[in-house]
């Protein structure tokens, strides 16, 4: 059992990874500023992990009931704040301290990054600098970083191996590439660093219970949550961005992976880092299979017995035709590959959406504050 800190652990990928780590026996401290996450998500994670009642013990802290419930603690905090980071690290100082960090905290909307580049450089890059400084103060040198396939840009290589050139085409992708460079430099500057750079392709879906899932604030930037909201009647129709791409049916092709597969991949990467000598491990996390927008839509309809209205419109600026991972390295280095199908993704995504039409908002269980 290792005590791990998840920055941004109340968000979509973070909350699902938190559950996977708890189920593997780890103790988890989460720090999140709730800009794209929710304390309710972790309340439900605690319930799914069987940690008993979840309570707010101060204006900034939530946890489960002793003793089992103390395996999960949540702090409201900003990754750019040394004080917030020290409070989260300090939560585990008793009995050995934080042994590893999984760094999810960051902004991740491509279009938004074009409009707000400085905010993206500040949160994604400066935030990681502050985190690394805090890790130094607390003697922690094991880090799993939430990177992205976006940093490959519009590569012609399909499927994409980790050796493909990094050629980001938007500020979001540039910040991911910059953080990867920063972490590689850190590993080269001092012995002992264990770092995994996990390049996600298209994480989608939800935990099969329907209790946790993706809850984008405002209009969804990405296909799958938008499609789920159309299915739930929250959006009128899906706009398909381009029907003239050089693909089978003319719509964009992507490598969709179930968020629970991705969560388990983080657990495997952590196991490898803790078991092996110091290294920088760079891995694509994807299924290795591509599906078009229309294929995903048709699978969603067939799996859930629904009809989804859509219209084909102009291409979205910055999009590419095809993005598919070569996942061979992840299988070779950590015995991981995706196990869940596109139908599993569609079934589980709809289970979440239909049970939570407005996401977590308005469903918060009123924690009994022991202020
Ligand atoms: C998928 C396909 C669109 C919306 C981005 C980030 C990536 C990762 C996942 C963080 C494309 C089409 C989309 C819609 C559509 N995020 N589409 N109508 O752009 O592949 O990747 O999100 O790590 O880093 O870059 O995902 O879901 O936005 O688009 O037709 O309303 O769906 O053109 O072909 P993308 P996406």
Short mmCIF file of C-alpha atoms and ligand atoms in Angstrom, two decimals:
data_model
loop_
_atom_site.label_atom_id
_atom_site.label_comp_id
_atom_site.label_asym_id
_atom_site.label_seq_id
_atom_site.Cartn_x
_atom_site.Cartn_y
_atom_site.Cartn_z
CA UNK A 1 0.00 0.00 0.00
CA UNK A 2 1.34 3.42 -0.94
CA UNK A 3 0.05 6.85 0.08
CA UNK A 4 -0.59 8.75 -3.12
CA UNK A 5 -1.54 12.36 -3.82
CA UNK A 6 -3.89 13.00 -6.76
CA UNK A 7 -3.87 16.61 -7.94
CA UNK A 8 -7.12 17.26 -9.79
CA UNK A 9 -8.42 13.98 -8.40
CA UNK A 10 -12.05 15.17 -8.23
CA UNK A 11 -12.32 15.49 -12.01
CA UNK A 12 -13.35 12.96 -14.66
CA UNK A 13 -10.14 10.90 -15.05
CA UNK A 14 -8.98 11.65 -11.49
CA UNK A 15 -12.13 10.40 -9.75
CA UNK A 16 -12.16 7.13 -11.72
CA UNK A 17 -8.43 6.64 -11.04
CA UNK A 18 -9.02 7.43 -7.35
CA UNK A 19 -11.54 4.58 -7.17
CA UNK A 20 -9.19 2.15 -8.94
CA UNK A 21 -6.34 3.04 -6.54
CA UNK A 22 -8.57 2.63 -3.46
CA UNK A 23 -9.72 -0.75 -4.75
CA UNK A 24 -6.04 -1.72 -5.11
CA UNK A 25 -5.51 -0.92 -1.43
CA UNK A 26 -3.74 2.44 -1.67
CA UNK A 27 -4.38 5.42 0.62
CA UNK A 28 -5.36 8.48 -1.43
CA UNK A 29 -5.15 12.20 -0.72
CA UNK A 30 -6.88 14.37 -3.34
CA UNK A 31 -6.33 18.07 -3.89
CA UNK A 32 -8.70 19.81 -6.30
CA UNK A 33 -9.83 23.42 -6.88
CA UNK A 34 -13.22 22.19 -8.16
CA UNK A 35 -12.86 24.27 -11.35
CA UNK A 36 -13.74 21.13 -13.29
CA UNK A 37 -14.29 18.62 -10.50
CA UNK A 38 -16.69 18.02 -7.64
CA UNK A 39 -16.58 17.02 -3.97
CA UNK A 40 -19.73 15.02 -4.73
CA UNK A 41 -17.77 12.87 -7.18
CA UNK A 42 -15.43 11.81 -4.37
CA UNK A 43 -18.31 11.29 -1.96
CA UNK A 44 -19.60 8.74 -4.45
CA UNK A 45 -16.11 7.27 -4.94
CA UNK A 46 -15.92 6.76 -1.17
CA UNK A 47 -19.27 4.95 -1.25
CA UNK A 48 -18.27 2.78 -4.25
CA UNK A 49 -15.02 1.88 -2.44
CA UNK A 50 -17.00 0.92 0.68
CA UNK A 51 -15.36 3.58 2.88
CA UNK A 52 -18.51 4.43 4.77
CA UNK A 53 -20.02 7.88 5.44
CA UNK A 54 -18.27 10.87 3.88
CA UNK A 55 -18.08 14.09 5.88
CA UNK A 56 -16.74 17.62 5.61
CA UNK A 57 -14.46 18.25 8.55
CA UNK A 58 -13.56 21.86 7.71
CA UNK A 59 -14.19 24.47 5.03
CA UNK A 60 -11.38 22.90 2.97
CA UNK A 61 -11.34 19.21 3.96
CA UNK A 62 -13.52 16.09 3.50
CA UNK A 63 -12.86 12.52 4.57
CA UNK A 64 -14.50 9.21 5.42
CA UNK A 65 -15.10 7.78 8.87
CA UNK A 66 -12.17 6.23 10.74
CA UNK A 67 -10.46 3.87 10.31
CA UNK A 68 -11.29 2.69 6.77
CA UNK A 69 -12.63 6.04 5.63
CA UNK A 70 -9.34 7.76 6.33
CA UNK A 71 -7.97 5.99 3.25
CA UNK A 72 -9.47 8.87 1.25
CA UNK A 73 -9.05 12.55 2.12
CA UNK A 74 -9.96 15.53 -0.07
CA UNK A 75 -8.59 19.06 0.20
CA UNK A 76 -9.83 22.05 -1.76
CA UNK A 77 -6.64 23.57 -3.16
CA UNK A 78 -4.88 25.19 -6.11
CA UNK A 79 -1.83 23.41 -7.53
CA UNK A 80 -0.18 26.84 -7.94
CA UNK A 81 -0.35 27.45 -4.17
CA UNK A 82 2.61 26.19 -2.11
CA UNK A 83 0.46 26.49 1.04
CA UNK A 84 -2.30 24.33 -0.43
CA UNK A 85 0.22 21.75 -1.66
CA UNK A 86 1.99 21.59 1.74
CA UNK A 87 -1.38 21.05 3.46
CA UNK A 88 -2.17 18.12 1.14
CA UNK A 89 1.30 16.58 1.50
CA UNK A 90 1.15 17.16 5.27
CA UNK A 91 -2.06 15.14 5.52
CA UNK A 92 -0.04 11.98 5.01
CA UNK A 93 3.17 12.91 6.83
CA UNK A 94 2.19 10.69 9.73
CA UNK A 95 3.38 7.18 8.92
CA UNK A 96 5.70 7.87 6.07
CA UNK A 97 4.25 10.61 3.90
CA UNK A 98 3.18 10.72 0.26
CA UNK A 99 5.02 8.05 -1.75
CA UNK A 100 3.83 9.10 -5.22
CA UNK A 101 1.90 11.84 -7.01
CA UNK A 102 -0.56 11.44 -9.88
CA UNK A 103 -0.83 14.85 -11.51
CA UNK A 104 -4.21 15.44 -13.17
CA UNK A 105 -4.71 19.11 -12.25
CA UNK A 106 -4.70 21.13 -15.45
CA UNK A 107 -6.81 22.79 -18.11
CA UNK A 108 -7.61 20.63 -21.14
CA UNK A 109 -9.90 22.29 -23.68
CA UNK A 110 -8.22 22.88 -27.03
CA UNK A 111 -10.51 25.71 -28.13
CA UNK A 112 -10.34 27.42 -24.74
CA UNK A 113 -6.54 27.28 -24.83
CA UNK A 114 -6.56 29.25 -28.12
CA UNK A 115 -8.54 32.03 -26.41
CA UNK A 116 -6.75 31.95 -23.03
CA UNK A 117 -3.12 30.84 -23.65
CA UNK A 118 -1.63 32.60 -20.62
CA UNK A 119 -4.10 30.90 -18.27
CA UNK A 120 -3.14 27.54 -19.79
CA UNK A 121 0.61 28.23 -19.39
CA UNK A 122 0.03 29.37 -15.81
CA UNK A 123 -2.13 26.47 -14.59
CA UNK A 124 -0.53 23.68 -16.61
CA UNK A 125 3.14 24.71 -16.51
CA UNK A 126 3.56 27.00 -13.49
CA UNK A 127 1.30 24.65 -11.56
CA UNK A 128 3.65 21.76 -12.30
CA UNK A 129 6.66 23.84 -11.23
CA UNK A 130 4.97 24.51 -7.87
CA UNK A 131 4.12 20.81 -7.54
CA UNK A 132 7.72 19.74 -8.21
CA UNK A 133 8.95 22.24 -5.62
CA UNK A 134 6.51 20.80 -3.07
CA UNK A 135 7.60 17.25 -3.93
CA UNK A 136 11.16 18.38 -3.20
CA UNK A 137 10.10 19.80 0.19
CA UNK A 138 8.38 16.53 1.06
CA UNK A 139 10.97 14.07 -0.29
CA UNK A 140 8.80 12.58 -3.03
CA UNK A 141 10.29 11.67 -6.45
CA UNK A 142 7.62 9.45 -8.01
CA UNK A 143 5.21 11.11 -10.43
CA UNK A 144 2.61 9.92 -12.95
CA UNK A 145 1.74 12.76 -15.34
CA UNK A 146 -1.54 13.13 -17.21
CA UNK A 147 -0.26 13.91 -20.69
CA UNK A 148 -2.16 13.83 -23.97
CA UNK A 149 -2.02 12.67 -27.58
CA UNK A 150 -2.67 16.29 -28.46
CA UNK A 151 1.07 16.89 -28.33
CA UNK A 152 1.51 14.79 -31.52
CA UNK A 153 -0.44 17.40 -33.50
CA UNK A 154 -1.60 16.46 -36.99
CA UNK A 155 0.81 13.61 -37.54
CA UNK A 156 0.63 11.54 -40.73
CA UNK A 157 1.83 8.46 -38.80
CA UNK A 158 -1.09 6.11 -37.99
CA UNK A 159 -1.10 4.34 -35.57
CA UNK A 160 1.03 6.77 -33.55
CA UNK A 161 4.03 5.37 -31.61
CA UNK A 162 5.67 7.22 -28.69
CA UNK A 163 8.62 7.94 -31.00
CA UNK A 164 6.46 10.10 -33.29
CA UNK A 165 7.58 13.73 -33.38
CA UNK A 166 5.94 16.09 -30.91
CA UNK A 167 4.37 18.85 -32.98
CA UNK A 168 1.57 20.43 -30.98
CA UNK A 169 -0.70 22.86 -32.83
CA UNK A 170 -2.45 24.66 -29.95
CA UNK A 171 -1.49 26.15 -26.58
CA UNK A 172 -2.99 23.20 -24.70
CA UNK A 173 -0.74 20.78 -26.59
CA UNK A 174 2.29 23.06 -26.20
CA UNK A 175 1.82 23.11 -22.41
CA UNK A 176 1.68 19.31 -22.28
CA UNK A 177 4.88 19.08 -24.33
CA UNK A 178 6.54 21.70 -22.10
CA UNK A 179 5.66 19.79 -18.91
CA UNK A 180 6.98 16.55 -20.39
CA UNK A 181 10.26 18.37 -21.17
CA UNK A 182 10.35 19.83 -17.64
CA UNK A 183 9.86 16.41 -16.05
CA UNK A 184 12.51 14.82 -18.27
CA UNK A 185 14.94 17.60 -17.26
CA UNK A 186 14.13 16.99 -13.57
CA UNK A 187 14.87 13.28 -13.98
CA UNK A 188 18.19 14.13 -15.62
CA UNK A 189 19.18 16.62 -12.93
CA UNK A 190 19.14 14.35 -9.88
CA UNK A 191 19.07 10.60 -9.16
CA UNK A 192 15.96 8.89 -7.88
CA UNK A 193 13.18 10.29 -10.07
CA UNK A 194 10.54 7.79 -11.16
CA UNK A 195 8.29 9.41 -13.78
CA UNK A 196 5.55 8.09 -16.10
CA UNK A 197 4.30 10.31 -18.93
CA UNK A 198 0.92 8.87 -19.92
CA UNK A 199 -0.35 10.19 -23.27
CA UNK A 200 -4.12 9.73 -23.31
CA UNK A 201 -5.93 9.37 -26.60
CA UNK A 202 -9.70 9.87 -26.19
CA UNK A 203 -10.93 8.88 -22.70
CA UNK A 204 -14.72 8.43 -22.63
CA UNK A 205 -17.46 6.52 -20.83
CA UNK A 206 -18.13 6.20 -17.09
CA UNK A 207 -18.00 3.76 -14.19
CA UNK A 208 -20.58 0.99 -14.90
CA UNK A 209 -22.48 1.85 -11.71
CA UNK A 210 -23.60 5.14 -13.29
CA UNK A 211 -22.61 6.90 -10.06
CA UNK A 212 -19.52 8.73 -11.41
CA UNK A 213 -18.82 10.03 -14.90
CA UNK A 214 -17.80 12.98 -17.03
CA UNK A 215 -19.48 16.21 -15.94
CA UNK A 216 -18.16 19.05 -18.12
CA UNK A 217 -19.07 22.49 -16.84
CA UNK A 218 -21.02 24.34 -19.55
CA UNK A 219 -21.18 23.29 -23.20
CA UNK A 220 -19.15 20.08 -23.69
CA UNK A 221 -16.06 20.58 -25.88
CA UNK A 222 -15.79 16.88 -26.67
CA UNK A 223 -17.87 14.49 -28.75
CA UNK A 224 -18.87 11.85 -26.22
CA UNK A 225 -20.26 14.02 -23.41
CA UNK A 226 -22.08 16.13 -26.03
CA UNK A 227 -23.56 13.00 -27.57
CA UNK A 228 -24.68 11.78 -24.13
CA UNK A 229 -26.40 15.12 -23.48
CA UNK A 230 -28.20 14.91 -26.84
CA UNK A 231 -29.36 11.43 -25.85
CA UNK A 232 -30.59 12.83 -22.55
CA UNK A 233 -32.46 15.67 -24.25
CA UNK A 234 -30.22 18.32 -22.73
CA UNK A 235 -28.88 19.31 -26.22
CA UNK A 236 -31.06 19.44 -29.35
CA UNK A 237 -28.79 17.65 -31.84
CA UNK A 238 -25.20 16.66 -32.47
CA UNK A 239 -23.19 18.70 -34.96
CA UNK A 240 -20.75 16.44 -36.80
CA UNK A 241 -17.65 18.51 -37.58
CA UNK A 242 -16.96 17.64 -41.19
CA UNK A 243 -18.26 14.92 -43.49
CA UNK A 244 -15.47 15.23 -46.04
CA UNK A 245 -12.47 13.88 -44.16
CA UNK A 246 -10.33 11.24 -45.96
CA UNK A 247 -11.89 8.44 -43.87
CA UNK A 248 -14.33 5.57 -44.54
CA UNK A 249 -17.50 7.59 -43.96
CA UNK A 250 -15.97 11.06 -44.18
CA UNK A 251 -16.14 11.81 -40.44
CA UNK A 252 -13.22 12.10 -38.02
CA UNK A 253 -11.65 8.94 -36.63
CA UNK A 254 -10.38 8.72 -33.04
CA UNK A 255 -9.07 6.17 -30.57
CA UNK A 256 -11.71 6.02 -27.81
CA UNK A 257 -10.78 4.24 -24.58
CA UNK A 258 -13.00 3.48 -21.60
CA UNK A 259 -12.16 5.68 -18.61
CA UNK A 260 -11.98 2.58 -16.37
CA UNK A 261 -9.34 1.07 -18.67
CA UNK A 262 -7.44 4.35 -18.40
CA UNK A 263 -7.82 4.39 -14.60
CA UNK A 264 -6.43 0.85 -14.38
CA UNK A 265 -3.57 1.91 -16.64
CA UNK A 266 -2.57 4.52 -14.05
CA UNK A 267 -2.51 1.85 -11.35
CA UNK A 268 -0.28 -0.35 -13.50
CA UNK A 269 2.07 2.54 -14.29
CA UNK A 270 2.36 3.32 -10.55
CA UNK A 271 3.11 -0.34 -9.79
CA UNK A 272 5.88 -0.39 -12.43
CA UNK A 273 7.45 2.85 -11.18
CA UNK A 274 7.46 1.60 -7.58
CA UNK A 275 8.87 -1.81 -8.53
CA UNK A 276 11.59 -0.76 -10.99
CA UNK A 277 14.69 1.45 -10.79
CA UNK A 278 14.34 5.19 -11.44
CA UNK A 279 13.33 5.97 -15.02
CA UNK A 280 11.14 8.09 -17.30
CA UNK A 281 8.44 5.89 -18.82
CA UNK A 282 6.59 7.40 -21.81
CA UNK A 283 3.46 5.51 -22.85
CA UNK A 284 0.50 6.00 -25.21
CA UNK A 285 -2.74 4.94 -23.56
CA UNK A 286 -5.26 4.05 -26.25
CA UNK A 287 -7.07 1.03 -27.68
CA UNK A 288 -5.18 0.95 -30.98
CA UNK A 289 -8.59 0.92 -32.77
CA UNK A 290 -10.12 3.88 -34.60
CA UNK A 291 -13.81 4.70 -34.83
CA UNK A 292 -15.46 7.51 -36.77
CA UNK A 293 -17.94 9.98 -35.32
CA UNK A 294 -20.80 8.22 -37.11
CA UNK A 295 -19.61 4.78 -35.97
CA UNK A 296 -19.61 5.99 -32.35
CA UNK A 297 -23.06 7.53 -32.78
CA UNK A 298 -24.47 4.37 -34.39
CA UNK A 299 -22.95 2.17 -31.66
CA UNK A 300 -24.49 4.42 -29.00
CA UNK A 301 -27.91 4.15 -30.69
CA UNK A 302 -27.73 0.38 -31.09
CA UNK A 303 -26.41 -0.26 -27.57
CA UNK A 304 -29.00 1.91 -25.84
CA UNK A 305 -31.98 1.61 -28.21
CA UNK A 306 -32.04 5.34 -28.93
CA UNK A 307 -32.11 7.59 -32.01
CA UNK A 308 -29.73 10.55 -31.93
CA UNK A 309 -30.45 13.58 -34.17
CA UNK A 310 -27.39 14.99 -35.91
CA UNK A 311 -26.38 17.28 -38.71
CA UNK A 312 -23.08 17.44 -40.60
CA UNK A 313 -21.46 20.88 -40.52
CA UNK A 314 -18.10 22.44 -41.39
CA UNK A 315 -14.87 21.02 -40.01
CA UNK A 316 -13.67 22.38 -36.62
CA UNK A 317 -10.43 24.43 -36.89
CA UNK A 318 -7.44 22.50 -35.55
CA UNK A 319 -8.98 19.06 -36.06
CA UNK A 320 -7.19 16.21 -37.81
CA UNK A 321 -8.73 13.36 -39.80
CA UNK A 322 -7.37 10.38 -37.86
CA UNK A 323 -5.73 9.88 -34.44
CA UNK A 324 -5.09 6.29 -33.30
CA UNK A 325 -2.56 5.05 -30.74
CA UNK A 326 0.04 2.36 -31.17
CA UNK A 327 -0.49 0.88 -27.66
CA UNK A 328 2.21 -1.79 -27.96
CA UNK A 329 4.66 -0.14 -25.56
CA UNK A 330 2.10 -0.02 -22.72
CA UNK A 331 1.44 -3.72 -23.16
CA UNK A 332 5.14 -4.57 -23.27
CA UNK A 333 6.19 -2.38 -20.33
CA UNK A 334 3.25 -2.81 -17.95
CA UNK A 335 1.09 -5.62 -19.29
CA UNK A 336 -1.77 -3.18 -19.92
CA UNK A 337 -4.16 -2.86 -22.81
CA UNK A 338 -7.78 -1.79 -23.06
CA UNK A 339 -10.32 -4.49 -22.18
CA UNK A 340 -13.65 -2.69 -22.66
CA UNK A 341 -15.41 -2.26 -26.02
CA UNK A 342 -17.06 0.69 -27.74
CA UNK A 343 -20.41 -0.82 -26.73
CA UNK A 344 -19.25 -0.94 -23.08
CA UNK A 345 -18.31 2.74 -23.38
CA UNK A 346 -21.74 3.62 -24.80
CA UNK A 347 -23.64 1.54 -22.26
CA UNK A 348 -21.75 2.94 -19.28
CA UNK A 349 -21.79 6.53 -20.58
CA UNK A 350 -25.56 6.36 -20.97
CA UNK A 351 -25.98 4.79 -17.49
CA UNK A 352 -24.21 7.85 -16.03
CA UNK A 353 -26.02 10.42 -18.19
CA UNK A 354 -29.50 8.98 -17.71
CA UNK A 355 -29.04 8.75 -13.94
CA UNK A 356 -27.46 12.21 -13.65
CA UNK A 357 -28.99 14.43 -16.36
CA UNK A 358 -27.44 17.56 -14.80
CA UNK A 359 -24.22 15.85 -13.75
CA UNK A 360 -23.30 16.28 -10.08
CA UNK A 361 -24.92 19.66 -9.72
CA UNK A 362 -27.89 19.68 -7.42
CA UNK A 363 -27.23 16.14 -6.24
CA UNK A 364 -24.65 17.01 -3.57
CA UNK A 365 -25.40 15.11 -0.41
CA UNK A 366 -25.33 17.84 2.23
CA UNK A 367 -22.21 16.84 4.18
CA UNK A 368 -22.60 17.29 7.90
CA UNK A 369 -19.90 19.91 8.49
CA UNK A 370 -17.96 19.37 11.70
CA UNK A 371 -16.54 22.87 11.40
C1 LIG B 1 -13.48 13.82 -31.37
C2 LIG B 1 -14.05 13.78 -32.79
C3 LIG B 1 -14.29 15.96 -33.77
C4 LIG B 1 -17.40 17.34 -30.99
C5 LIG B 1 -9.55 16.30 -27.54
C6 LIG B 1 -8.24 16.77 -26.99
C7 LIG B 1 -7.49 15.60 -26.44
C8 LIG B 1 -8.33 14.89 -25.40
C9 LIG B 1 -9.67 14.51 -25.98
C10 LIG B 1 -7.54 15.75 -23.28
C11 LIG B 1 -13.36 14.76 -33.73
C12 LIG B 1 -15.66 15.31 -33.58
C13 LIG B 1 -16.42 16.62 -31.66
C14 LIG B 1 -18.63 17.60 -31.63
C15 LIG B 1 -17.86 16.39 -33.54
N1 LIG B 1 -8.48 15.69 -24.25
N2 LIG B 1 -16.66 16.14 -32.91
N3 LIG B 1 -18.81 17.12 -32.90
O1 LIG B 1 -10.45 16.72 -30.45
O2 LIG B 1 -9.99 14.20 -30.67
O3 LIG B 1 -9.33 15.40 -28.59
O4 LIG B 1 -10.26 15.69 -26.48
O5 LIG B 1 -6.54 15.13 -23.18
O6 LIG B 1 -6.30 16.08 -25.88
O7 LIG B 1 -7.50 17.30 -28.06
O8 LIG B 1 -11.73 15.00 -29.05
O9 LIG B 1 -14.10 14.65 -28.57
O10 LIG B 1 -13.34 16.99 -29.20
O11 LIG B 1 -13.43 15.19 -30.94
O12 LIG B 1 -18.07 15.96 -34.71
O13 LIG B 1 -19.56 18.26 -31.08
O14 LIG B 1 -15.41 14.20 -32.75
O15 LIG B 1 -14.22 16.66 -35.01
O16 LIG B 1 -13.31 14.15 -35.02
P1 LIG B 1 -10.36 15.37 -29.82
P2 LIG B 1 -13.21 15.51 -29.38
#
